Tab-separated table of C-alpha atoms and ligand atoms in Angstrom:
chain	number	residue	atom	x	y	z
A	162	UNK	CA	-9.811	-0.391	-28.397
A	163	UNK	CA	-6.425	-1.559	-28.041
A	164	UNK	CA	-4.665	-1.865	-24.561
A	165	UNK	CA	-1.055	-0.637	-23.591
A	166	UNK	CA	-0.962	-3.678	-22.046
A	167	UNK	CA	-1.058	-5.015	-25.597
A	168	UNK	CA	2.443	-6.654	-26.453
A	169	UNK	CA	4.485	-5.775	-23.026
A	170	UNK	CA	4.618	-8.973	-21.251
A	171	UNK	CA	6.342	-7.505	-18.127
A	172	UNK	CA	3.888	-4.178	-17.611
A	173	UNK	CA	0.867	-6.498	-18.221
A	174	UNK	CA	2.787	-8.981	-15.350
A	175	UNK	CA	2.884	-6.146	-12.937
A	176	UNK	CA	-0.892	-5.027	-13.547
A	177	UNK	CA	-1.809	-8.536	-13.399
A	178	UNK	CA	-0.252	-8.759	-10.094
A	179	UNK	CA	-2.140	-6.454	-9.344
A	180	UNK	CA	-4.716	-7.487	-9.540
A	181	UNK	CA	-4.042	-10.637	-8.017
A	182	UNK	CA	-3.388	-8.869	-4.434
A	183	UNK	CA	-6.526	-6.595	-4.880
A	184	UNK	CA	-7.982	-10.416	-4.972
A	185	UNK	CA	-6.679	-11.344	-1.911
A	186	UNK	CA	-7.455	-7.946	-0.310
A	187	UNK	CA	-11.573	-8.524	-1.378
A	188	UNK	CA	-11.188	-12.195	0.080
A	189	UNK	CA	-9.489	-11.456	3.616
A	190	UNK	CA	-12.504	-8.829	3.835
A	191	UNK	CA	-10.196	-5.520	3.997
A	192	UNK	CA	-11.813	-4.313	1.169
A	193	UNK	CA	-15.493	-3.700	1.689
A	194	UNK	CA	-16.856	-1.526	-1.334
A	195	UNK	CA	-14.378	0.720	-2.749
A	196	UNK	CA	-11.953	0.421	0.408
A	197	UNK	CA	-8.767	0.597	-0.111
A	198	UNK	CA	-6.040	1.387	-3.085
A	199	UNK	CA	-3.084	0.766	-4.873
A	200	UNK	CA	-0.350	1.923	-7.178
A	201	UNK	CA	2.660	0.887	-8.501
A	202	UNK	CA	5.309	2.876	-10.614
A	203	UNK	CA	5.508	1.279	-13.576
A	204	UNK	CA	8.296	3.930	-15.147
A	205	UNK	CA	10.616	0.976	-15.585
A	206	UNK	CA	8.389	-0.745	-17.895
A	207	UNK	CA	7.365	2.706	-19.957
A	208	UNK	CA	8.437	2.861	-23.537
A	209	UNK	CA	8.323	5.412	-25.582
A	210	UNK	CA	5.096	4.720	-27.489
A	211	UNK	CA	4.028	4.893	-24.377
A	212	UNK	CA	5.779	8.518	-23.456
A	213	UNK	CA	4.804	9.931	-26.686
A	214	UNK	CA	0.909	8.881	-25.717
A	215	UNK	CA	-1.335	11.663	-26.062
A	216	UNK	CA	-3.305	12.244	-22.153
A	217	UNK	CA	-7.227	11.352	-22.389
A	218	UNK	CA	-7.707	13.760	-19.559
A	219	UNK	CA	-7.088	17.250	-18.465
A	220	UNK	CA	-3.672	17.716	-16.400
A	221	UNK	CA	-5.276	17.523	-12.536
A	222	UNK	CA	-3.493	18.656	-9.799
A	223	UNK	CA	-2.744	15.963	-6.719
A	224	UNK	CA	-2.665	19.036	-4.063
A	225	UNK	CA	1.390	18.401	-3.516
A	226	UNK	CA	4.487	19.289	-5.180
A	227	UNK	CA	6.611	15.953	-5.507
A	228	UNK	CA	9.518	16.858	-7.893
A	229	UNK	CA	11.033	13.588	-8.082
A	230	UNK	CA	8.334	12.204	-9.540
A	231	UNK	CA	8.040	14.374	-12.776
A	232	UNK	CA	7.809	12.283	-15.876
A	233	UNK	CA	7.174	8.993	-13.751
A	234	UNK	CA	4.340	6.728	-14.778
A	235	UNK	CA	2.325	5.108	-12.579
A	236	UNK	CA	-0.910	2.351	-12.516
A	237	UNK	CA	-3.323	3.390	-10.322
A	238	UNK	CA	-6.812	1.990	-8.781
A	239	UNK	CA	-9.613	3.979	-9.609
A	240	UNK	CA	-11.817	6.576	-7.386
A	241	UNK	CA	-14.834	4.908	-6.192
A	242	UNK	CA	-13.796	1.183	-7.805
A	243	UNK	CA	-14.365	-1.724	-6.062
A	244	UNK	CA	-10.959	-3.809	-5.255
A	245	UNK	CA	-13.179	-7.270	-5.793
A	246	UNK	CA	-14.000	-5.445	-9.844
A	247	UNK	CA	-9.670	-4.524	-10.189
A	248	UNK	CA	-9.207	-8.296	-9.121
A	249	UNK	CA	-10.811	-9.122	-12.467
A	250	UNK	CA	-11.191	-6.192	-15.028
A	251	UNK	CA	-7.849	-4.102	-13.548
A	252	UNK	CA	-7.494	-2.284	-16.616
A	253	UNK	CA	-11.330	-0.930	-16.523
A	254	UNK	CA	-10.996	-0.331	-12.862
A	255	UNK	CA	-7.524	1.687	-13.181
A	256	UNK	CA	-5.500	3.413	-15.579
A	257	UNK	CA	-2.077	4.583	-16.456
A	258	UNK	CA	-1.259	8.177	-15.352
A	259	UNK	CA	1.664	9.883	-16.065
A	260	UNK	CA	3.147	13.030	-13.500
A	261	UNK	CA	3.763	16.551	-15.359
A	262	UNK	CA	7.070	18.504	-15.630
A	263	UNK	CA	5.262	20.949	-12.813
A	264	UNK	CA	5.258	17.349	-10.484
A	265	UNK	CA	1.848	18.291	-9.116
A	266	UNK	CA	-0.380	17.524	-11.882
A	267	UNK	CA	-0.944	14.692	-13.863
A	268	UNK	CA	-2.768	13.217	-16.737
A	269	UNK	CA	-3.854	10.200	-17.442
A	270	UNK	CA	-2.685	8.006	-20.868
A	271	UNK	CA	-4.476	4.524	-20.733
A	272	UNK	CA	-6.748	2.772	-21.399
A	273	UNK	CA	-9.811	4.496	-20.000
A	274	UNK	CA	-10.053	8.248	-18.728
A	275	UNK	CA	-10.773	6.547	-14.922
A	276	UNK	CA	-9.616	9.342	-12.206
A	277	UNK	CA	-7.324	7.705	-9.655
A	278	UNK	CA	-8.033	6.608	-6.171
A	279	UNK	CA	-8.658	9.715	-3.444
A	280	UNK	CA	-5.786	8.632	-1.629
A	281	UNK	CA	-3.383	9.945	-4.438
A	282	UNK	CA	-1.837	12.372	-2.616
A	283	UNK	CA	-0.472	10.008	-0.185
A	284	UNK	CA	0.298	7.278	-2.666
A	285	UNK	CA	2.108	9.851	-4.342
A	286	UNK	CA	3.854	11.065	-1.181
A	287	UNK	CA	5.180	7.616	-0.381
A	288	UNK	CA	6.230	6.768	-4.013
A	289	UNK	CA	8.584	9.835	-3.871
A	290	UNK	CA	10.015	9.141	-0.703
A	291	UNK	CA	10.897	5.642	-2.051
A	292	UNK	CA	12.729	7.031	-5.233
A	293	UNK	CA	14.415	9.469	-2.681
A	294	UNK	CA	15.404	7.075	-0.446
A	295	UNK	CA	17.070	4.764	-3.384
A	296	UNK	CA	15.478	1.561	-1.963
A	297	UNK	CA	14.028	0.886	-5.327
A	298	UNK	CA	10.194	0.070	-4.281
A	299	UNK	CA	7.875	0.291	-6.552
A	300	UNK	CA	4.536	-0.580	-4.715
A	301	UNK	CA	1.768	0.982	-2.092
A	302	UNK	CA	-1.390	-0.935	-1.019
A	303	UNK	CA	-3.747	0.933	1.164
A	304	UNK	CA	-6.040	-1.409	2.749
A	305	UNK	CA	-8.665	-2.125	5.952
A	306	UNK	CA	-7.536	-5.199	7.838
A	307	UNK	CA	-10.600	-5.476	10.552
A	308	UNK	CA	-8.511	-6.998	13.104
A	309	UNK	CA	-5.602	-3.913	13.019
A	310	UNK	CA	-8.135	-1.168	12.398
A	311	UNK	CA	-10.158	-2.798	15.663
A	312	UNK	CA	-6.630	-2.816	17.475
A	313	UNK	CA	-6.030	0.990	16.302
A	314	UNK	CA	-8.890	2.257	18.851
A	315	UNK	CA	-6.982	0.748	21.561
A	316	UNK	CA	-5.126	4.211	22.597
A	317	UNK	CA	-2.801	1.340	24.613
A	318	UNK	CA	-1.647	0.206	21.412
A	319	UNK	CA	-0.696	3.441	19.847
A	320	UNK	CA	2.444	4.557	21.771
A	321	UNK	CA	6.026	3.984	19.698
A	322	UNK	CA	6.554	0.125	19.328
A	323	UNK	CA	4.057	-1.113	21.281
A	324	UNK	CA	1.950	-2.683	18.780
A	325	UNK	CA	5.210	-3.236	17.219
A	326	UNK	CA	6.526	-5.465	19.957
A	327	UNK	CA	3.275	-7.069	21.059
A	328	UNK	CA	2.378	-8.432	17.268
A	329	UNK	CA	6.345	-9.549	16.986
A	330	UNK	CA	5.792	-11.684	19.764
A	331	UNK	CA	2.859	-13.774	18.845
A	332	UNK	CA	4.729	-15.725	16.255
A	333	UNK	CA	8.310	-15.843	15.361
A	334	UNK	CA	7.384	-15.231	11.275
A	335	UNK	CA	6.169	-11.936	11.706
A	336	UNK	CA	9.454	-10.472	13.272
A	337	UNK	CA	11.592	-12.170	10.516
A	338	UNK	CA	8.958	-11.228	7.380
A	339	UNK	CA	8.194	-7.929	9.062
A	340	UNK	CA	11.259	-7.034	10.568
A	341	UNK	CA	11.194	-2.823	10.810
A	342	UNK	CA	7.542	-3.186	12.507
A	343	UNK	CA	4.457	-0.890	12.174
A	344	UNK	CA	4.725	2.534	12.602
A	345	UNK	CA	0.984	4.688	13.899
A	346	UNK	CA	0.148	7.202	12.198
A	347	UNK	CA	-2.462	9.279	14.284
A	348	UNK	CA	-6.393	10.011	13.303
A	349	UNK	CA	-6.092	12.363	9.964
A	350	UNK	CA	-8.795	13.022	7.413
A	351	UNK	CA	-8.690	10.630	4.463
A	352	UNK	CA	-7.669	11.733	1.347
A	353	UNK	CA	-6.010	14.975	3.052
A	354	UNK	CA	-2.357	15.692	2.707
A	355	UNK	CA	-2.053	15.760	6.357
A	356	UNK	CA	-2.650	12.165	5.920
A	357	UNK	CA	0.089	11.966	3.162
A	358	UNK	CA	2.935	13.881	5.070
A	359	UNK	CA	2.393	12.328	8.574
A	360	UNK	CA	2.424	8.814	6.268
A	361	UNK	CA	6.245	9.621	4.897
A	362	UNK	CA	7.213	10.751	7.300
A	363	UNK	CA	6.455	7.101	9.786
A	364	UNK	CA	7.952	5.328	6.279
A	365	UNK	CA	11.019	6.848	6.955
A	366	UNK	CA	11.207	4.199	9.400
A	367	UNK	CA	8.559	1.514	8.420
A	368	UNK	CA	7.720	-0.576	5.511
A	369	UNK	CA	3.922	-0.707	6.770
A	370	UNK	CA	2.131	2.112	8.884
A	371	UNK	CA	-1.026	2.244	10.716
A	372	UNK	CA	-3.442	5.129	10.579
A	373	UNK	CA	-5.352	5.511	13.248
A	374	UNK	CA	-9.076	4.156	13.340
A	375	UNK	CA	-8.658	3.780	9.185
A	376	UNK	CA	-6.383	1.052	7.673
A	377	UNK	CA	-3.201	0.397	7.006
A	378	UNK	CA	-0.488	1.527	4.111
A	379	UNK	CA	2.658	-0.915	3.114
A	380	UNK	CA	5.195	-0.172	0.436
A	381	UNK	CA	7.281	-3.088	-1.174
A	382	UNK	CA	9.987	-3.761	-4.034
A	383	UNK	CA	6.522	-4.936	-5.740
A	384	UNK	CA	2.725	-5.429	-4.728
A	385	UNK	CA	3.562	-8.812	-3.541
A	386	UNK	CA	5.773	-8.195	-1.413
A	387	UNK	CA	3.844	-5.438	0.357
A	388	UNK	CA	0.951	-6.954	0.755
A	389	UNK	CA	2.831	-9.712	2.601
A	390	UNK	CA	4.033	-7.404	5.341
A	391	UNK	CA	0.281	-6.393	5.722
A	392	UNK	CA	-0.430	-10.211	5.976
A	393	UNK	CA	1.818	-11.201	8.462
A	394	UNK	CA	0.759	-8.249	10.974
A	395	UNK	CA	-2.487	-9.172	10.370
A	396	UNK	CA	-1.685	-13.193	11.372
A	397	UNK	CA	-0.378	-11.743	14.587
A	398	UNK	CA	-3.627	-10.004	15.209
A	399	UNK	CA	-5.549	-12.849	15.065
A	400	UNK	CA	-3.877	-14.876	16.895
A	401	UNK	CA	-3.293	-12.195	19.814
A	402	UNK	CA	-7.425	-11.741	19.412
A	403	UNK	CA	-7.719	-15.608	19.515
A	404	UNK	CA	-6.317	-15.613	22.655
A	405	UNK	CA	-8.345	-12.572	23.737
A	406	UNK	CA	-11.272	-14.317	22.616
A	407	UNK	CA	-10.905	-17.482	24.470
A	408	UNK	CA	-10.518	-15.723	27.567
A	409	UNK	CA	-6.589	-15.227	28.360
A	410	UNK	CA	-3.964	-12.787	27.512
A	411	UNK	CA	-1.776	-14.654	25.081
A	412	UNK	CA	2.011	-14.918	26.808
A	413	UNK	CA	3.895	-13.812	23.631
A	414	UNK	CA	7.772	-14.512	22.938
A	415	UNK	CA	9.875	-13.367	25.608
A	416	UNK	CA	12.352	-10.759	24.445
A	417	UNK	CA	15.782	-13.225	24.667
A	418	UNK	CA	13.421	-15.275	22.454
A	419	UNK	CA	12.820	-12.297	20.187
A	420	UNK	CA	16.364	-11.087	20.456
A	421	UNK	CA	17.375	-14.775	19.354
A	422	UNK	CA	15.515	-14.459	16.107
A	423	UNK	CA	17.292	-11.423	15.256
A	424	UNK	CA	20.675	-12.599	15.553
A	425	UNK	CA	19.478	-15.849	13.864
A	426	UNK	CA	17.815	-13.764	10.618
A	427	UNK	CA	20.102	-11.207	10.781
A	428	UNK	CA	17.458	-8.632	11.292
B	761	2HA	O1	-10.161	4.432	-1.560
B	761	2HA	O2	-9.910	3.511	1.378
B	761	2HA	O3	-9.059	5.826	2.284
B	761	2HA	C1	-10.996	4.358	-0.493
B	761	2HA	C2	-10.235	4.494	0.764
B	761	2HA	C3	-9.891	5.844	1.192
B	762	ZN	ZN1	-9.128	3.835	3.341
């Protein structure tokens, strides 16, 4: 069978990247079995062979009404997939969906009839908010990073900022690569579009949020990009559970230290 990645260097560069960071998300262990998801809008890259493909599924509602995204085309993880299988076979472990003129429902086009990862609704969610708010993302990764989940059932940590402030000041990188912070999302079912508004509405502020006693969610211009933010957050935990670990509460930048990075990045 032939692939629509066949002959389109650039939408078989984005799914590759792809699966490159679903890679990286297996390795760093914040992706045990099927944990974890991502999409990217690949509308840019849609031609239209590609619009006039026939669907290979049934039009299936995503339980939200997301009018910007009618006609949009996006590459999604599977249900139930493993990240560690996308990181090699991302075309048999996702597929190419495309949103219907109602913007609830969608069908999928490519290359196999796999149904899209549970956390649609908010992947969905967030991708509209990005075309609303003109910032020209094109990327979510939902993901499990041990040390920020384990941080998350701290109730200490989950007041405005604070984790914000404490994982700035273990190393200077993470304010300058990170530099709007994390935003909490409180405890909501997965998969439940509870989950999905409370999510858009903390990206209003944040590139990367934390739900509560789950995982974490990061948008990006691409997949790169977002799962960088993830990655520096997650360097900051370590270290601040280093310190933990050998017995002391680490010191962390002072504020005028902080304060001196901004000015000097122009955060
Ligand atoms: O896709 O991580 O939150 C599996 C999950 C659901
Ligand atoms: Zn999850």
């Amino acid at each position: 069978m032939k692939s629509i990645l066949e002959n389109r260097p650039e939408l078989t560069r984005r799914v590759e990247e792809v699966a490159e960071v679903a890679g990286y998300l297996w390795q760093k262990g914040w992706a045990e079995r099927n944990g974890g998801n991502i999409t990217i809008n690949i509308t840019a890259c849609v031609d239209d062979d590609i619009r006039r493909m026939p669907p290979i599924s049934d039009p299936i509602p995503f339980g939200m009404t997301l009018p910007r995204l009618k006609g949009c085309y996006f590459f999604c993880k599977g249900t139930n997939r493993r990240m560690r299988d996308l990181a090699r076979r991302p075309m048999e472990n996702g597929s190419v969906i495309r949103i219907l003129d109602d913007g609830a429902s969608y069908e999928i086009v490519a290359d196999e009839p796999v149904r899209p990862t549970s956390e649609l609704a908010s992947h969905l969610a967030m991708h509209e908010q990005m075309i609303a708010s003109g910032n020209g993302y094109t990327a979510a990764i939902h993901t499990h990073p041990i040390n920020l989940v384990a941080m998350s059932h701290n109730r200490a940590f989950l007041g405005k900022d604070t984790l914000t402030r404490l994982l700035w000041s273990m190393i200077p990188e993470t304010r300058a690569f990170c530099p709007k912070g994390l935003g909490i999302v409180p405890y909501a079912m997965p998969s439940s579009v509870e989950l999905a508004r409370a999510t858009v509405r903390e990206l209003a502020e944040y590139d990367v949020v934390l739900w509560e006693k789950h995982g974490v969610c990061a948008v990006g211009p691409d997949v790169m990009q977002a799962f960088d933010q993830i990655d520096v957050l997650a360097k900051s935990a370590d270290i601040y559970l280093s310190a933990r670990a050998m017995g002391f509460e680490p010191e962390g930048m002072t504020d005028a230290q902080m304060d001196e990075l901004k000015e000097a990045f122009g955060l």
